[in-house]
mmCIF file of N, CA and C in Angstrom:
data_model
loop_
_atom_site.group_PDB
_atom_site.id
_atom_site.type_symbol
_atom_site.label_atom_id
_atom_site.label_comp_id
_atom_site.label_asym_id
_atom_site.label_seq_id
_atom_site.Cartn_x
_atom_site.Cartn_y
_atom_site.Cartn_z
ATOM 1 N N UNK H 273 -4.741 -25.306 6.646
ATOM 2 C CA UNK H 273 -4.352 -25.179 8.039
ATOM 3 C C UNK H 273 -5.245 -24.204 8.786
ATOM 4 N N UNK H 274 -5.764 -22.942 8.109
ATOM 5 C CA UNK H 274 -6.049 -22.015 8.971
ATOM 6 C C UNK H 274 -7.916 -22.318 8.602
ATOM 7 N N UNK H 275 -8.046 -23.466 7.792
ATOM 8 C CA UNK H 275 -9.497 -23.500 7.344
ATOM 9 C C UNK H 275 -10.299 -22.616 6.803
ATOM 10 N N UNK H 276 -9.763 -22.036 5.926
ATOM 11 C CA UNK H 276 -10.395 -20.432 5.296
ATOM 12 C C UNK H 276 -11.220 -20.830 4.319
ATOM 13 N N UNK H 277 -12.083 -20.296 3.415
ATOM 14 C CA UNK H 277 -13.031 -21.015 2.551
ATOM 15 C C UNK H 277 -12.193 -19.606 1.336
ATOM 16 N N UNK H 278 -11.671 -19.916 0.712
ATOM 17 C CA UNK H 278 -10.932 -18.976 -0.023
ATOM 18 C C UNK H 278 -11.911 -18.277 -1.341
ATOM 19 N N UNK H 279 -12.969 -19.331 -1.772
ATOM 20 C CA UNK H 279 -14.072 -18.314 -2.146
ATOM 21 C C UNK H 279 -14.786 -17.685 -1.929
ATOM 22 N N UNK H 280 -14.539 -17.607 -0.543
ATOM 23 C CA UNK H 280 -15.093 -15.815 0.091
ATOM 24 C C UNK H 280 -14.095 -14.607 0.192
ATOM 25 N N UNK H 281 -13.191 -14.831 -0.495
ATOM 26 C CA UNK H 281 -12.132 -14.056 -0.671
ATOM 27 C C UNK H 281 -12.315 -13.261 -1.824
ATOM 28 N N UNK H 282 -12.436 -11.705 -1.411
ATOM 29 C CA UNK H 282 -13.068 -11.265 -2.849
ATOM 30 C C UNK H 282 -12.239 -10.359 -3.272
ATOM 31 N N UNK H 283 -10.974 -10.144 -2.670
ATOM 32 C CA UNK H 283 -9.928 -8.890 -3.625
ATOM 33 C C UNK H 283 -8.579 -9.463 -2.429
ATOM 34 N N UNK H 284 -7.590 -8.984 -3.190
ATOM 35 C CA UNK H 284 -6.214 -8.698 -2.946
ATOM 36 C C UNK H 284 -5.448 -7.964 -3.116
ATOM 37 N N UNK H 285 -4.375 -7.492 -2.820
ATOM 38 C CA UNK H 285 -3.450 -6.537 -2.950
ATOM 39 C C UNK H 285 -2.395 -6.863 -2.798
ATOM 40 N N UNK H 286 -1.707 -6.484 -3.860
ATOM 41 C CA UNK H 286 -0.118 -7.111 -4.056
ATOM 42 C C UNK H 286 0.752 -5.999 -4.277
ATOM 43 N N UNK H 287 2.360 -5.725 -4.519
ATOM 44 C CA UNK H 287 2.952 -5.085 -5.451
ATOM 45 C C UNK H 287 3.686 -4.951 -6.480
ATOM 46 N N UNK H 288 2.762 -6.616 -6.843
ATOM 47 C CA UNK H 288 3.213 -6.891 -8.396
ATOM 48 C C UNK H 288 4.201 -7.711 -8.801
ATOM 49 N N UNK H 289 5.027 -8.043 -7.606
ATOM 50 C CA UNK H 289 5.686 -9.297 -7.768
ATOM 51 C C UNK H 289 5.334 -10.177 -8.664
ATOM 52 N N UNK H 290 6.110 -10.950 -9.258
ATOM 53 C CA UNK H 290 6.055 -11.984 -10.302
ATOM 54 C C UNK H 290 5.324 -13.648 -9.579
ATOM 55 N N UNK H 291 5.909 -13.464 -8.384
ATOM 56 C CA UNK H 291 5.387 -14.858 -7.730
ATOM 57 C C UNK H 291 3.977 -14.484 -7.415
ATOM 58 N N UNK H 292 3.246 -13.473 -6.998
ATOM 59 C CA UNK H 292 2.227 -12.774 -6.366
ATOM 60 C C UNK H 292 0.935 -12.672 -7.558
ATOM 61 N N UNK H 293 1.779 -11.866 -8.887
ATOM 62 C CA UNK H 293 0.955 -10.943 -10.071
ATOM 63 C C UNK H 293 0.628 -12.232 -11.358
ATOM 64 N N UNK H 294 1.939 -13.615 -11.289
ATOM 65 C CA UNK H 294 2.038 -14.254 -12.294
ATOM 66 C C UNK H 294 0.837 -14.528 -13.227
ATOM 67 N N UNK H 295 0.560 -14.636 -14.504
ATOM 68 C CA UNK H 295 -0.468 -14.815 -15.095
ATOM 69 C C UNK H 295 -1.317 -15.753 -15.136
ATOM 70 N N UNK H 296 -0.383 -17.131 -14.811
ATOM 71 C CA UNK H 296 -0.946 -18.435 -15.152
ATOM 72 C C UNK H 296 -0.561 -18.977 -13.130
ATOM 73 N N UNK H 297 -0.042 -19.240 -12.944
ATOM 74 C CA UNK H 297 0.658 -19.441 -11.640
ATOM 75 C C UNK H 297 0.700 -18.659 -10.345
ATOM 76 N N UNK H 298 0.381 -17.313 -10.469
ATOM 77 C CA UNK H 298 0.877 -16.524 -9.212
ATOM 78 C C UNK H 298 -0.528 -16.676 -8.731
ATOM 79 N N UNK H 299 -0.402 -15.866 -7.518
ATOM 80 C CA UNK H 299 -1.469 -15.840 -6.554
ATOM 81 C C UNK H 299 -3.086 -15.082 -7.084
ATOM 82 N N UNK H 300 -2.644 -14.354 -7.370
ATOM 83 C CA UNK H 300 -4.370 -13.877 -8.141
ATOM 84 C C UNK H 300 -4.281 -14.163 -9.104
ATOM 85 N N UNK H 301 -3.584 -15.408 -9.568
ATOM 86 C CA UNK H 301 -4.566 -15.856 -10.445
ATOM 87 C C UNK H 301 -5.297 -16.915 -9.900
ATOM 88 N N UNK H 302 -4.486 -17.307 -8.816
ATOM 89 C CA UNK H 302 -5.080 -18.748 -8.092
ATOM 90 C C UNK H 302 -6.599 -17.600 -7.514
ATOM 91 N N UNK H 303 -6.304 -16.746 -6.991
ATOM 92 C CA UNK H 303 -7.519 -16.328 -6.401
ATOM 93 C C UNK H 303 -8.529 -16.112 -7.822
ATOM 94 N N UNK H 304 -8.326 -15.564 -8.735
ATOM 95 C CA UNK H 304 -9.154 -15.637 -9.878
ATOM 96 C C UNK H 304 -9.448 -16.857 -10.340
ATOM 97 N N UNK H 305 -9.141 -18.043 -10.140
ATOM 98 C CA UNK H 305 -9.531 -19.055 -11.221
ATOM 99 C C UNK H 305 -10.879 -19.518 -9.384
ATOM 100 N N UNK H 306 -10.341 -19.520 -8.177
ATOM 101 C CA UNK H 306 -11.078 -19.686 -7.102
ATOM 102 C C UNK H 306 -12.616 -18.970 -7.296
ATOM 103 N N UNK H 307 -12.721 -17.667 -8.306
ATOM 104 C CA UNK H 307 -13.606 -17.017 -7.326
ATOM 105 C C UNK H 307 -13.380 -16.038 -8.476
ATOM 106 N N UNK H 308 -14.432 -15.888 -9.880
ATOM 107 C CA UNK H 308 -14.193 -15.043 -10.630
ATOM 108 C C UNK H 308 -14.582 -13.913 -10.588
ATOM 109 N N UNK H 309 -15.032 -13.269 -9.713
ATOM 110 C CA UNK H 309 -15.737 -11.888 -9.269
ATOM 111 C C UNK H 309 -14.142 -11.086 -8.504
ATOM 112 N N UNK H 310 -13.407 -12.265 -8.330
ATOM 113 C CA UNK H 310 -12.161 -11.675 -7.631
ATOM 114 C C UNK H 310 -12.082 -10.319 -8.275
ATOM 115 N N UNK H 311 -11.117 -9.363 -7.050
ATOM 116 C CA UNK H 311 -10.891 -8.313 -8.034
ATOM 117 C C UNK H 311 -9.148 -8.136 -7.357
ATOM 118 N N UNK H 312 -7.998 -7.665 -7.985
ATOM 119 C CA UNK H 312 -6.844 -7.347 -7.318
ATOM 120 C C UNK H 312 -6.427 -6.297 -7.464
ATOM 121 N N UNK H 313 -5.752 -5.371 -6.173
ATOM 122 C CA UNK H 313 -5.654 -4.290 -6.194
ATOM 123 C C UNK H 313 -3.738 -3.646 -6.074
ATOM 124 N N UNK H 314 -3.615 -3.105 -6.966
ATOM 125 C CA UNK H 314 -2.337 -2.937 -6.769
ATOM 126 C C UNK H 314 -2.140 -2.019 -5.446
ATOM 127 N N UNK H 315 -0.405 -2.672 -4.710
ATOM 128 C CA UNK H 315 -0.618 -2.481 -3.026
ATOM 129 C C UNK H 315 0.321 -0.876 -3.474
ATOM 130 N N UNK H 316 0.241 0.283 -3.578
ATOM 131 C CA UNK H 316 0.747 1.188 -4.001
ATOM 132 C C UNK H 316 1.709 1.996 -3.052
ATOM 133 N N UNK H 317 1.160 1.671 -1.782
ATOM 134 C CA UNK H 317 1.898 1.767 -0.672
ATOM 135 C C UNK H 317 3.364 1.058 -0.478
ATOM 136 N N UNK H 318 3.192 -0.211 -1.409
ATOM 137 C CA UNK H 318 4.609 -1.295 -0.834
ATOM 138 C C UNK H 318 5.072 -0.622 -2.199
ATOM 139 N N UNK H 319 4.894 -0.969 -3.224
ATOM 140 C CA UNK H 319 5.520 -0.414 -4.121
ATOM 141 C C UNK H 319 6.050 0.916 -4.288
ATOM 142 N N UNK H 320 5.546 2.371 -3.954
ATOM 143 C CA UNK H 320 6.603 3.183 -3.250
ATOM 144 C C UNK H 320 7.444 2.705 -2.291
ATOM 145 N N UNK H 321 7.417 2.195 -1.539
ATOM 146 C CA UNK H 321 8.088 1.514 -0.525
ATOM 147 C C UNK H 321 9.539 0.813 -1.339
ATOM 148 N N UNK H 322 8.989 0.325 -1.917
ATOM 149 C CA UNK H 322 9.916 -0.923 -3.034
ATOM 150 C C UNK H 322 11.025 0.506 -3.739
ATOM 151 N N UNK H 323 10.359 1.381 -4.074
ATOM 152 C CA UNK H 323 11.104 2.735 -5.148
ATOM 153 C C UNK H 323 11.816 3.295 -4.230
ATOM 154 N N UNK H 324 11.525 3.708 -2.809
ATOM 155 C CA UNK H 324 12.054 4.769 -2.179
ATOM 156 C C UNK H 324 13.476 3.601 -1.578
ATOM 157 N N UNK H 325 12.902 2.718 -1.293
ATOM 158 C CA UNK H 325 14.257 1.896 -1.071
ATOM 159 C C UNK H 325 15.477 1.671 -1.918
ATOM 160 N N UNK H 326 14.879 1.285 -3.261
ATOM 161 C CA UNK H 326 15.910 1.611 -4.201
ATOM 162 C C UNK H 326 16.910 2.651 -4.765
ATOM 163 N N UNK H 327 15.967 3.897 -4.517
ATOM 164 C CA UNK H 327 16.733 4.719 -4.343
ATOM 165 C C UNK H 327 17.759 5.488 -3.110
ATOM 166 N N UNK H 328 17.378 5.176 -2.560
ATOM 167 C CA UNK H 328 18.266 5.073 -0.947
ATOM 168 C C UNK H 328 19.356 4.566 -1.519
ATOM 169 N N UNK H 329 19.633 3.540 -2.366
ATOM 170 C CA UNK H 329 21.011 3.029 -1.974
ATOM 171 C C UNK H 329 21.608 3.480 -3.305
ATOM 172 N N UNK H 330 20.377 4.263 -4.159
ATOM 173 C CA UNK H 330 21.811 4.373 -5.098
ATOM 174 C C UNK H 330 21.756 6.220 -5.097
ATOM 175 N N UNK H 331 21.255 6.707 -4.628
ATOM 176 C CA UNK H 331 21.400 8.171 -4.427
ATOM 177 C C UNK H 331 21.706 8.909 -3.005
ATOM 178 N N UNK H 332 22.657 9.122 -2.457
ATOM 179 C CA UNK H 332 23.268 9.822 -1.944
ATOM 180 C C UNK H 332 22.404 10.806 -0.599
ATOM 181 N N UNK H 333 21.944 11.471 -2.090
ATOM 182 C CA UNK H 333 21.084 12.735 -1.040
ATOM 183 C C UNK H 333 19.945 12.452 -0.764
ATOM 184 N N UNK H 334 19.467 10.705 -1.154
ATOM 185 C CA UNK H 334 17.964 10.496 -0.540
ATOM 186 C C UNK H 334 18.106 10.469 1.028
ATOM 187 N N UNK H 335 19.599 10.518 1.691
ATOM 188 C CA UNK H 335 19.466 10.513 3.175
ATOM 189 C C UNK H 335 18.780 11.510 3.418
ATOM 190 N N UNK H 336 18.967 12.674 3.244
ATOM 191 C CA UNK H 336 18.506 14.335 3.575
ATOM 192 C C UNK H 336 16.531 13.964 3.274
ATOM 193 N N UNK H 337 16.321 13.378 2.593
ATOM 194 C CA UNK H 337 14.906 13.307 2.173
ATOM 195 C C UNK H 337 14.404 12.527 3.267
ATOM 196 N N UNK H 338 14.950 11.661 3.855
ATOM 197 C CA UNK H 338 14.601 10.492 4.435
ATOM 198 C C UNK H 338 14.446 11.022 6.391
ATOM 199 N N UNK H 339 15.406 12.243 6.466
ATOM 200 C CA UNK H 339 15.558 12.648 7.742
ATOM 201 C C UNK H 339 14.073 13.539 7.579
ATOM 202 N N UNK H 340 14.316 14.254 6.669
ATOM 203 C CA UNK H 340 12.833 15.051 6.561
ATOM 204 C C UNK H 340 11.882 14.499 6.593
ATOM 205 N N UNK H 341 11.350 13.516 6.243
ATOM 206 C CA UNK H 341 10.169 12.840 6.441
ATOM 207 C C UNK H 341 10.214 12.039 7.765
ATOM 208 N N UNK H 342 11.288 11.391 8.556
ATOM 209 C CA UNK H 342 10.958 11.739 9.982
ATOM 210 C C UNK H 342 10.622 12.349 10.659
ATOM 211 N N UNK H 343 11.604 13.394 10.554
ATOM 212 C CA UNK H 343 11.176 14.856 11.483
ATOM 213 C C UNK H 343 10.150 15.265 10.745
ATOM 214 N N UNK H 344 8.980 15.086 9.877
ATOM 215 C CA UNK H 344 7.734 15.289 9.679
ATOM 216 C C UNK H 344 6.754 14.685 10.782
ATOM 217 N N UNK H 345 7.212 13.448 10.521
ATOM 218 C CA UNK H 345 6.759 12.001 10.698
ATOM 219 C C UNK H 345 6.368 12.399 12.412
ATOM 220 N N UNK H 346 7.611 12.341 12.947
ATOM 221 C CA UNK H 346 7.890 12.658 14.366
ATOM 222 C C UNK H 346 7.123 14.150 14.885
ATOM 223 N N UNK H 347 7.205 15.404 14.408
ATOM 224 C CA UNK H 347 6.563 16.642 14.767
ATOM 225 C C UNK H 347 4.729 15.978 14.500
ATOM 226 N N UNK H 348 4.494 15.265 13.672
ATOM 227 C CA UNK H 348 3.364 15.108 13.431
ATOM 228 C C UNK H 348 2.960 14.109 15.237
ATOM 229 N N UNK H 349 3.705 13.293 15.237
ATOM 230 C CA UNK H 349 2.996 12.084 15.747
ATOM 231 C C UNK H 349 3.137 12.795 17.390
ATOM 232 N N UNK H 350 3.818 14.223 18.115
ATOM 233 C CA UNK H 350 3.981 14.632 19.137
ATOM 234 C C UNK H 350 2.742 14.952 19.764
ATOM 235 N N UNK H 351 2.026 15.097 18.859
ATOM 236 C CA UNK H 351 0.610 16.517 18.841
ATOM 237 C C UNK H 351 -0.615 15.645 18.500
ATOM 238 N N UNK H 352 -1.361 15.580 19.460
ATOM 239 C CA UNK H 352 -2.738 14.454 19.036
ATOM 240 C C UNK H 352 -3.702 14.929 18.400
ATOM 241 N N UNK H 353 -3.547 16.666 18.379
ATOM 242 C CA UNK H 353 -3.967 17.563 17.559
ATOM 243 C C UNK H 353 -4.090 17.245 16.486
ATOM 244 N N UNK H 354 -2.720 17.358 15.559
ATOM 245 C CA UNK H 354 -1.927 17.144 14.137
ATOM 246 C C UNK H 354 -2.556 16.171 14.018
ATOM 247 N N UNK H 355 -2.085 15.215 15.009
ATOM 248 C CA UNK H 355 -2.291 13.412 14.168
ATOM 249 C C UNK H 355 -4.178 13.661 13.737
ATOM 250 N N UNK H 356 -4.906 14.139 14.479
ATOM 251 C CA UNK H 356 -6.099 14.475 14.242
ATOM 252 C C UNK H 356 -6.643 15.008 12.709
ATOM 253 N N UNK H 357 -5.954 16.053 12.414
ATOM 254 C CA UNK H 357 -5.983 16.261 11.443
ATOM 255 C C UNK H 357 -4.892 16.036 10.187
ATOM 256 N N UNK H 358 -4.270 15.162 10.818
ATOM 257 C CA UNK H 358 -3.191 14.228 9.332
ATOM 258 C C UNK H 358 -4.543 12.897 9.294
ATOM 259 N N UNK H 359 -5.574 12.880 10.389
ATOM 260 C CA UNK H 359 -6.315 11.489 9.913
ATOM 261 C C UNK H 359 -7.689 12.030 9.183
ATOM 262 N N UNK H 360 -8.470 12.828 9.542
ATOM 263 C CA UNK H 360 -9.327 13.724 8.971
ATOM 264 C C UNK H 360 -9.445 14.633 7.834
ATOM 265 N N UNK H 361 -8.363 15.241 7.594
ATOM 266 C CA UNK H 361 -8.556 15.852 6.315
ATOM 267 C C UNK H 361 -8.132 15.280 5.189
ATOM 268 N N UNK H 362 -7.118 14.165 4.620
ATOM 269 C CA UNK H 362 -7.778 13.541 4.151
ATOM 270 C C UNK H 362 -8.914 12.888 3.209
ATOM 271 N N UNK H 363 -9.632 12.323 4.593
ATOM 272 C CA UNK H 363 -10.887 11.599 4.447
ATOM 273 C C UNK H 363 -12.003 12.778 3.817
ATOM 274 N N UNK H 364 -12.006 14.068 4.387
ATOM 275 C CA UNK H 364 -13.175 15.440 3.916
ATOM 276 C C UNK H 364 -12.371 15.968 2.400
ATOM 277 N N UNK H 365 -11.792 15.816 2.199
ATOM 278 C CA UNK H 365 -10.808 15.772 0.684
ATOM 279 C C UNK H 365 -11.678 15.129 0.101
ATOM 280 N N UNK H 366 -11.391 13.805 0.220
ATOM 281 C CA UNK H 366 -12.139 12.674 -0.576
ATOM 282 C C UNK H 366 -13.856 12.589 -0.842
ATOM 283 N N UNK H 367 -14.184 13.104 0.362
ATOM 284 C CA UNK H 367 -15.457 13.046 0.352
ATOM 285 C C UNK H 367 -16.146 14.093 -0.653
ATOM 286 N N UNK H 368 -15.338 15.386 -0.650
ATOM 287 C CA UNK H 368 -15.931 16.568 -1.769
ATOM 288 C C UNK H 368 -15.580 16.069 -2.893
ATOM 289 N N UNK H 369 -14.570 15.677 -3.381
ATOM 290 C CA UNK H 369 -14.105 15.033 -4.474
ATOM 291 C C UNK H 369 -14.768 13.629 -5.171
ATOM 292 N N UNK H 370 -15.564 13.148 -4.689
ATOM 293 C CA UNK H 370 -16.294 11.930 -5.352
ATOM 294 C C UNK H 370 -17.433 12.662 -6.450
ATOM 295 N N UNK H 371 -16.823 11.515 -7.225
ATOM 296 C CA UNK H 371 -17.403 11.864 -8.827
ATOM 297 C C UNK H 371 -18.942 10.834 -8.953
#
């Protein structure tokens, strides 16, 4: 439909889902058998995502955790300052740190 040439597709990112991760059937493998240079990247972002949700509903005091990281979230995003350097440092982290 969208006319994509899917062997120019050279990585993915999933979080491991069974329909997504499957060995023989799921999606990278379809992208691997397409295009063997494929590479797939676990999506580490959804998968915390996937944990912090789970625990939300079975622990209590993850509310208190959950307000705090708003009101992080929120004091951060007031200040174009902050957001400046929540996007920059970072990135100069990483950069001294390459091996």
């Amino acid at each position: 439909r969208l006319k994509l040439d899917i062997g120019l597709c050279i990585s993915n990112s999933t979080d491991g889902a069974s329909n997504m991760q499957g060995q023989y059937r799921g999606f990278s493998a379809l992208m691997a058998s397409t295009n063997p240079t494929h590479l797939h990247v676990w999506c580490y972002s959804h998968v915390l995502n996937l944990v912090l949700a789970e625990t939300a509903h079975s622990v209590i005091e993850s509310g208190s955790l959950f307000d705090l990281l708003n009101d992080t979230a929120v004091f951060i995003r007031e200040s174009y300052t902050r957001v400046s350097v929540w996007e920059t440092e970072p990135r100069q982290k990483a950069q001294t740190h390459v091996v």
